[in-house]
Coordinates of C-alpha atoms in Angstrom, one line a residue:
X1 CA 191.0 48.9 187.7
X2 CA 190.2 46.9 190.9
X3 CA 186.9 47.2 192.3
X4 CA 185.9 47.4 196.2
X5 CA 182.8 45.5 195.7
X6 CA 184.5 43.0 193.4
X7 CA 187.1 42.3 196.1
X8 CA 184.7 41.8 198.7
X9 CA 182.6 39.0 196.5
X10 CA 185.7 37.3 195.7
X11 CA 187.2 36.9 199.5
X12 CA 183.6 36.2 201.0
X13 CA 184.1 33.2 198.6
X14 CA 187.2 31.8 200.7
X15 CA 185.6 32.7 204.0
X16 CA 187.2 36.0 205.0
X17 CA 186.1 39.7 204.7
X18 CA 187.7 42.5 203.8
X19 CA 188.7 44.5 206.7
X20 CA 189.3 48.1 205.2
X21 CA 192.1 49.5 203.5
X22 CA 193.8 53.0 202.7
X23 CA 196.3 54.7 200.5
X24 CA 199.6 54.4 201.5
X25 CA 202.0 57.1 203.0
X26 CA 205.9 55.9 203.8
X27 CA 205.3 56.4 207.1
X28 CA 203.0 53.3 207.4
X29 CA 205.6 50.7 206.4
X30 CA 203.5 48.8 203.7
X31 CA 206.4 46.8 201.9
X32 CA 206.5 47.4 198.0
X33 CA 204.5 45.3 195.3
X34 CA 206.4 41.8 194.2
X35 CA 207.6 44.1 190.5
X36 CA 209.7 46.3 193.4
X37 CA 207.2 49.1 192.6
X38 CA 205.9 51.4 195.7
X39 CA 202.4 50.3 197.6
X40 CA 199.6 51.9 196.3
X41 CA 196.8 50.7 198.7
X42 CA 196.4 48.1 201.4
X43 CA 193.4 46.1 202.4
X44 CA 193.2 44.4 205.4
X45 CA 191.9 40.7 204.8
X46 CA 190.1 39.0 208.5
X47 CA 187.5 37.5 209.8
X48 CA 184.6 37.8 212.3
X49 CA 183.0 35.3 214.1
X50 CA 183.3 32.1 212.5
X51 CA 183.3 33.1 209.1
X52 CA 186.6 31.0 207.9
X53 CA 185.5 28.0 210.5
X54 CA 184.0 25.9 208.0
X55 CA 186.6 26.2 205.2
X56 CA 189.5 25.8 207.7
X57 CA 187.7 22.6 209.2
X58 CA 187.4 21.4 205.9
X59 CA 191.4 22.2 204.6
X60 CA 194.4 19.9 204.4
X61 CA 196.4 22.2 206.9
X62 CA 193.6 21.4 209.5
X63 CA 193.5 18.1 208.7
X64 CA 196.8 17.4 209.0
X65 CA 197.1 18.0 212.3
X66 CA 199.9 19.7 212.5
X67 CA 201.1 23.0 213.7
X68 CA 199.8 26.4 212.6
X69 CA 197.0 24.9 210.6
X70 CA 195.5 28.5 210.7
X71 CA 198.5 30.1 209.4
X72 CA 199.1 27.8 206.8
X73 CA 195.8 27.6 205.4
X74 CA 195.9 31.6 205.9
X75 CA 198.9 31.8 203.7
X76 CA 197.4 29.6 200.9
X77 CA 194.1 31.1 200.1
X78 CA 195.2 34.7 199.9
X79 CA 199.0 34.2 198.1
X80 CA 196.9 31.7 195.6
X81 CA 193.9 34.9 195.6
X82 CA 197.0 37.8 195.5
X83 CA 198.3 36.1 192.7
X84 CA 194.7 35.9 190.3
X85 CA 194.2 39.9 190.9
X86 CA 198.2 40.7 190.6
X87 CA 198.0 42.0 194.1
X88 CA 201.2 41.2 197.1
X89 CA 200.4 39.1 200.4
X90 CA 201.7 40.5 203.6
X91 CA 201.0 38.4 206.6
X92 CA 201.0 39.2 210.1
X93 CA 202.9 36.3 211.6
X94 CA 205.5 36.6 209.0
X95 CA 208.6 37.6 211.6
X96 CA 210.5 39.1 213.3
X97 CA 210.2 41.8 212.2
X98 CA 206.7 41.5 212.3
X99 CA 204.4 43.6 209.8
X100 CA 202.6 46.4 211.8
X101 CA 199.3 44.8 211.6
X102 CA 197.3 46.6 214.5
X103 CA 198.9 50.4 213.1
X104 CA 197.4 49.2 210.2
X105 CA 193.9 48.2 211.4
X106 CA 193.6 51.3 213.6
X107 CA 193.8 53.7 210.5
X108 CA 191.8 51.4 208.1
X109 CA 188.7 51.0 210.5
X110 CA 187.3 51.8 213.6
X111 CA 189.4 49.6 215.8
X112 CA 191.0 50.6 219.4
X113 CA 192.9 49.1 222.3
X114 CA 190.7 47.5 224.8
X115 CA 191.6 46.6 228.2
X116 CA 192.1 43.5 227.3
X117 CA 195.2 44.7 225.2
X118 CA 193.9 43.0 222.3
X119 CA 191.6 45.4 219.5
X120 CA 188.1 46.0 220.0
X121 CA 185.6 46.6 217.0
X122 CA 182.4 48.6 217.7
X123 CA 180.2 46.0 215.5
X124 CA 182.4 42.8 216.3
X125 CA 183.8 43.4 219.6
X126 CA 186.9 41.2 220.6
X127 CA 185.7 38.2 218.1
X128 CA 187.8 39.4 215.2
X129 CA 191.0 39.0 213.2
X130 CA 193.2 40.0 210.9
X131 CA 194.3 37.0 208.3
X132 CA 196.6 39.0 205.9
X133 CA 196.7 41.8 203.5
X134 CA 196.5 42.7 199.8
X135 CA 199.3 45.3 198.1
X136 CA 198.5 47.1 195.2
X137 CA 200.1 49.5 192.8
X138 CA 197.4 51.4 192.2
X139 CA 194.6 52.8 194.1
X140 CA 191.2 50.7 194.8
X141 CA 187.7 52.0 193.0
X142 CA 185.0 52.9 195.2
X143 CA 186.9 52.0 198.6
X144 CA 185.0 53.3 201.2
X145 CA 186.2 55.5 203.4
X146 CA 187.3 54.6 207.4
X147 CA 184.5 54.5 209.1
X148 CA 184.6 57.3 212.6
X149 CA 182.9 55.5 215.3
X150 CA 184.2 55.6 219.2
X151 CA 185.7 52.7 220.9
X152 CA 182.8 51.3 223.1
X153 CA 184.9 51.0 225.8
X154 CA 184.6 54.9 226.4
X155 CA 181.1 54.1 227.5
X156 CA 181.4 51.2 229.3
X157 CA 181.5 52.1 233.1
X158 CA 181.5 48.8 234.6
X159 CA 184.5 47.1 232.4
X160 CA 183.2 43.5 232.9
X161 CA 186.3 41.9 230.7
X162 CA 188.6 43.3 233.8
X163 CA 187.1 41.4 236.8
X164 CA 185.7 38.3 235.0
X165 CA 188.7 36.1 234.6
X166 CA 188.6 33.3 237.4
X167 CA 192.6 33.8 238.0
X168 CA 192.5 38.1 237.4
X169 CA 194.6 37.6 234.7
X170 CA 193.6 41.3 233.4
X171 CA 194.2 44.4 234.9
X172 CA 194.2 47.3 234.0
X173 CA 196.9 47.7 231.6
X174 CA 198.5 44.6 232.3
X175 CA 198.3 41.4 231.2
X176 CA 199.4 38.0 233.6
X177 CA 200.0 35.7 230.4
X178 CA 201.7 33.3 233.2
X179 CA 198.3 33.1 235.4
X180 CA 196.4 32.8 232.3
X181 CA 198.4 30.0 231.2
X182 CA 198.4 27.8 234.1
X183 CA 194.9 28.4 234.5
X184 CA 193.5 27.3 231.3
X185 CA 195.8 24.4 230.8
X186 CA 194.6 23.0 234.7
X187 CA 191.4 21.1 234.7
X188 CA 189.7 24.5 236.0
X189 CA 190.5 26.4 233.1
X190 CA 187.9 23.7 230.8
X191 CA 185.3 26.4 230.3
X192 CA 187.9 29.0 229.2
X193 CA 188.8 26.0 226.8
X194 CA 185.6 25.1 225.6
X195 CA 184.1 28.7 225.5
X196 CA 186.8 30.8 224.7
X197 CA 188.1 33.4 227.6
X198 CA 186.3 34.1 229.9
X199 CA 187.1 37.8 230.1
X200 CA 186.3 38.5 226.2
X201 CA 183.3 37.0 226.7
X202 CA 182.1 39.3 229.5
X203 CA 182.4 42.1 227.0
X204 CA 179.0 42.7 226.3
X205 CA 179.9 44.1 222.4
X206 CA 179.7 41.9 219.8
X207 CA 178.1 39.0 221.4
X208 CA 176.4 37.4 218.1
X209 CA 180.1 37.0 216.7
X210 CA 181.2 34.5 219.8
X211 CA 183.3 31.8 218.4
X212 CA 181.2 28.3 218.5
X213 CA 182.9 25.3 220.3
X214 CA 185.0 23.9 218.0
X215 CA 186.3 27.3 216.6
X216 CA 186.5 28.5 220.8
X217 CA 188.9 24.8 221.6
X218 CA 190.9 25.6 218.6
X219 CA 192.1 29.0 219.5
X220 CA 192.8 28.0 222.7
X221 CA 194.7 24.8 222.5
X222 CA 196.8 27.1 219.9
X223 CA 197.7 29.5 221.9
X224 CA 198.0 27.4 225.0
X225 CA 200.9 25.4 222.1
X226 CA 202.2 28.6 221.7
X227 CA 202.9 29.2 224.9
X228 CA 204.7 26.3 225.7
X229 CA 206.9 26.6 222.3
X230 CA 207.8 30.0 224.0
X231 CA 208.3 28.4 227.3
X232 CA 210.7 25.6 225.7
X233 CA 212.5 28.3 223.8
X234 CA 213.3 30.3 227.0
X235 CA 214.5 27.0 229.1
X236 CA 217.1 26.2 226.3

């Protein structure tokens, strides 16, 4: 039998932490294990911070410059770690369909919607993510259970992330991806490049997770790319 703490030693290894995980009901959509038997359990694999930054910078798929180094290096550790502890990858960029990754991380920890649309953490803020995920038959020893904290964004009065982007990309409810694009990809939008968006940076939760520079232009030059893939797609 598979051990939590085991687990976690394992993928702290590769750079990523686990992320929770729960027994699995039909009604969550966990796919079944590679032998065509039902999921058992699923653990979310992520990241906080910077924690992959150094063995990503340090990869082939970064190295060779080209697209979706993140993805690719993403898909190599954990299929290569899957397959050592007989354990299915699920991946969330795997799609359409697309795995329901957020359902997922709401009911295995203490995530919520933020304004910003995107999942806030109580501990890590907006500076998280979700790599992957790990399948198993059977259930996981000494799993801890989901943690029940409120979203700090209950508290928060002021909502900083809301009125701190320089084009008010964000409002309530709503996100301008168009503004947000032609800003960051203009010469004004260099600090949102260099520093990662301006907006989740104004949240004042999680602030010793903010990405460093390197990690922040990465990010952003990829999904500035993705953007214009989209944009390519749609003019065809």
């Amino acid at each position: 039998m598979i051990a939590w703490r085991d687990l976690d030693r394992a993928v702290e290894a590769v750079g990523l932490r686990l992320r929770g995980g729960f027994q699995c009901d039909p009604a969550d959509a966990v796919p079944a294990c590679q032998d065509g038997r039902p999921a058992g359990t699923l653990v979310l694999l992520g990241n906080a911070g910077g924690d992959f930054w150094k063995e990503l910078a340090a990869s082939p798929e970064y190295q060779d410059a080209e697209a979706h180094s993140l993805d690719r290096w993403s898909r190599r550790v954990i299929e290569s770690f899957a397959e050592d502890i007989g354990a299915a990858a699920v991946f969330p960029f795997d799609g359409p369909p697309y795995h329901p990754f957020q359902r997922w991380a709401r009911k295995a920890e203490p995530v919520s919607p933020s304004p910003l649309g995107v999942l806030i953490h109580p501990r890590y803020g907006l500076w998280h993510g979700y790599r992957g995920a790990l399948v198993f038959t059977q259930t996981i020893a000494d799993m801890p259970a989901r943690e029940d904290i409120p979203s700090p964004c209950e508290s928060c009065a002021d909502k900083p992330c809301l009125s701190a982007c320089p084009v008010d990309a964000f409002t309530q409810g709503r996100y301008h991806v168009a503004d947000c694009v032609n800003h960051i990809a203009s010469p004004g939008g260099e600090d949102c490049m260099a520093s990662s968006c301006r907006a989740r940076r104004a949240c004042p939760v999680g602030k010793a997770y903010l990405y460093g520079a390197l990690q922040s232009r990465f990010h952003m030059s990829a999904f500035l790319e993705s953007r214009r893939r989209d944009r390519a797609v749609d003019n065809e």
